[in-house]
Short mmCIF file of C-alpha atoms in Angstrom, two decimals:
data_model
loop_
_atom_site.label_atom_id
_atom_site.label_comp_id
_atom_site.label_asym_id
_atom_site.label_seq_id
_atom_site.Cartn_x
_atom_site.Cartn_y
_atom_site.Cartn_z
CA MET G 63 -2.93 -10.57 30.51
CA GLN G 64 -5.68 -7.99 29.97
CA GLN G 65 -3.11 -5.30 29.22
CA ARG G 66 -1.46 -7.59 26.64
CA LYS G 67 -4.81 -8.16 24.92
CA SER G 68 -5.48 -4.43 24.96
CA ARG G 69 -2.11 -3.69 23.35
CA SER G 70 -2.69 -6.39 20.78
CA ARG G 71 -6.10 -4.98 19.90
CA THR G 72 -4.69 -1.46 19.72
CA ARG G 73 -1.91 -2.67 17.42
CA LEU G 74 -4.44 -4.46 15.22
CA ALA G 75 -6.66 -1.38 15.07
CA LEU G 76 -3.75 0.86 14.13
CA THR G 77 -2.59 -1.61 11.51
CA LEU G 78 -6.06 -1.77 9.98
CA VAL G 79 -6.27 2.03 9.93
CA ALA G 80 -2.87 2.17 8.23
CA ALA G 81 -3.98 -0.51 5.78
CA THR G 82 -7.10 1.45 4.92
CA ALA G 83 -5.11 4.63 4.44
CA LEU G 84 -2.49 2.87 2.33
CA GLY G 85 -5.14 1.09 0.29
CA SER G 86 -7.00 4.33 -0.37
CA SER G 87 -3.79 6.05 -1.36
CA LEU G 88 -2.80 3.25 -3.69
CA ALA G 89 -6.24 3.11 -5.29
CA ILE G 90 -5.65 6.63 -6.57
CA HIS G 91 -2.49 5.36 -8.25
CA ALA G 92 -4.08 2.48 -10.13
CA GLY G 93 -2.41 1.72 -13.40
CA PRO G 94 -4.19 1.49 -16.76
CA ASP G 95 -4.87 -2.22 -16.22
CA LYS G 96 -6.89 -1.27 -13.12
CA GLY G 97 -8.90 1.40 -14.87
CA GLY G 98 -6.72 4.29 -13.75
CA ARG G 99 -4.51 6.69 -15.66
CA GLY G 100 -1.22 5.11 -14.71
CA GLY G 101 -0.65 7.55 -11.84
CA MET G 102 2.11 7.13 -9.33
CA PHE G 103 3.14 3.61 -10.34
CA GLY G 104 2.27 3.60 -14.01
CA GLU G 105 3.84 4.51 -17.28
CA GLN G 106 3.08 8.16 -16.60
CA MET G 107 5.58 8.14 -13.75
CA ILE G 108 8.28 6.53 -15.87
CA GLN G 109 7.73 9.03 -18.67
CA ARG G 110 7.29 12.21 -16.64
CA LEU G 111 10.22 11.46 -14.34
CA ASP G 112 12.36 10.10 -17.16
CA LEU G 113 13.47 7.18 -14.99
CA ASP G 114 16.67 5.44 -15.96
CA ALA G 115 16.90 1.64 -16.27
CA GLU G 116 17.96 1.15 -12.65
CA GLN G 117 15.13 3.33 -11.34
CA GLN G 118 12.64 1.52 -13.58
CA ALA G 119 13.87 -1.82 -12.20
CA MET G 120 13.34 -0.50 -8.66
CA LEU G 121 9.82 0.58 -9.59
CA ASP G 122 9.11 -2.82 -11.17
CA ASN G 123 10.22 -4.53 -7.95
CA ILE G 124 7.92 -2.29 -5.93
CA ARG G 125 4.99 -3.07 -8.24
CA SER G 126 5.70 -6.80 -8.08
CA ASP G 127 5.93 -6.83 -4.29
CA MET G 128 2.78 -4.75 -3.97
CA LYS G 129 0.89 -7.11 -6.28
CA LYS G 130 1.96 -10.08 -4.14
CA GLY G 131 0.86 -8.21 -1.02
CA PHE G 132 -2.52 -7.38 -2.53
CA GLN G 133 -3.01 -11.04 -3.49
CA GLN G 134 -2.08 -12.16 0.01
CA GLY G 135 -4.45 -9.59 1.51
CA ARG G 136 -7.24 -10.74 -0.80
CA SER G 137 -6.86 -14.36 0.30
CA GLN G 138 -6.81 -13.31 3.96
CA ARG G 139 -9.98 -11.22 3.49
CA GLN G 140 -11.67 -14.20 1.82
CA GLU G 141 -10.69 -16.41 4.74
CA LEU G 142 -12.03 -13.83 7.19
CA LYS G 143 -15.27 -13.51 5.22
CA ALA G 144 -15.73 -17.28 5.30
CA LEU G 145 -15.24 -17.27 9.07
CA VAL G 146 -17.68 -14.45 9.81
CA THR G 147 -20.36 -15.88 7.50
CA ALA G 148 -20.02 -19.44 8.85
CA PRO G 149 -23.02 -21.01 10.64
CA SER G 150 -21.15 -20.73 13.95
CA TYR G 151 -18.75 -18.00 14.98
CA ASP G 152 -15.21 -19.08 15.93
CA GLU G 153 -13.76 -16.07 17.73
CA ALA G 154 -10.32 -17.66 18.12
CA ALA G 155 -10.08 -18.35 14.37
CA VAL G 156 -11.21 -14.81 13.53
CA ALA G 157 -8.65 -13.40 15.97
CA ARG G 158 -5.93 -15.58 14.43
CA VAL G 159 -6.74 -14.41 10.89
CA ALA G 160 -7.03 -10.79 12.05
CA LYS G 161 -3.60 -11.03 13.70
CA GLN G 162 -2.14 -12.56 10.53
CA MET G 163 -3.67 -9.74 8.50
CA GLY G 164 -2.25 -7.12 10.82
CA ASP G 165 1.20 -8.70 10.86
CA SER G 166 1.22 -9.08 7.07
CA MET G 167 0.15 -5.48 6.55
CA GLU G 168 2.80 -4.23 8.95
CA GLN G 169 5.50 -6.19 7.12
CA ARG G 170 4.30 -4.92 3.72
CA ILE G 171 4.17 -1.29 4.87
CA VAL G 172 7.70 -1.49 6.28
CA ALA G 173 9.12 -3.29 3.21
CA ASN G 174 7.34 -1.04 0.71
CA GLY G 175 8.38 2.03 2.67
CA LYS G 176 12.01 0.95 2.46
CA GLN G 177 11.71 0.36 -1.30
CA PHE G 178 10.01 3.72 -1.86
CA ASN G 179 12.70 5.42 0.17
CA GLN G 180 15.43 3.82 -1.93
CA LEU G 181 13.69 4.82 -5.15
CA TYR G 182 13.05 8.35 -3.90
CA ASN G 183 16.66 8.77 -2.84
CA SER G 184 17.81 7.63 -6.29
CA LEU G 185 15.88 10.49 -7.93
CA SER G 186 17.64 13.66 -9.01
CA ASP G 187 16.47 17.05 -7.71
CA GLU G 188 14.62 17.62 -11.01
CA GLN G 189 12.87 14.24 -10.77
CA ARG G 190 11.84 14.98 -7.17
CA ALA G 191 10.43 18.33 -8.24
CA GLU G 192 8.46 16.64 -11.02
CA LEU G 193 7.21 13.98 -8.58
CA LYS G 194 6.03 16.74 -6.26
CA ALA G 195 4.20 18.38 -9.17
CA MET G 196 2.57 15.04 -10.04
CA ARG G 197 1.36 14.68 -6.46
CA GLU G 198 -0.07 18.20 -6.48
CA ASP G 199 -1.86 17.48 -9.77
CA ARG G 200 -3.32 14.33 -8.26
CA LYS G 201 -4.48 16.21 -5.15
CA GLY G 202 -6.21 18.76 -7.37
CA ARG G 203 -7.97 16.04 -9.35
CA ALA G 204 -9.06 14.32 -6.15
CA LYS G 205 -10.53 17.56 -4.76
CA ARG G 206 -12.42 18.24 -7.99
CA THR G 207 -13.78 14.69 -7.93
CA GLN G 208 -15.02 15.10 -4.36
CA GLN G 209 -16.94 18.28 -5.17
#
C-alpha cells in the first residue's frame, strides 16, 4: 500500500514538473491575443512556414485542443485553490483534485504530442529547416531577455 502511494506521488510530481515545463514553453509561444508576437502557434508560424490548408487545419486543431486544456487546467487550479484556502483542510479532496490534474495533464501532453508529431511529419524539409531557425531565433531572444 505504501509503495503504491509512493508511486502515485512520484507520478504526480513528475506530471506537475512536466506541466510546468510545458506551460513555460507554451508561454513563450503566446499569440498576439495573449500579448506575444505570434510565435510558434501564431500567424508568424503560418506565414514563415508557408503552411498549406491541411497543415493550417492541423495547427488550428492543436490550438483549439490546447485552449480547452488550458481552460480545464484553470478550473482545476481554481478548485484546488478553494480547497487549500478553505477554513478546514480536506486532504482527501486535495489529493483527488491533484490526481485529476495530473491525469488531465498527462492526457493533454500525450494527445498534443501526437498532434505535433503529425503536423511536424507533414512539413517539407524546407519547412522543417525554417521551423528550426524559428526555434533558434526564439532561444536567442529568450537568452537576451534573461540577461
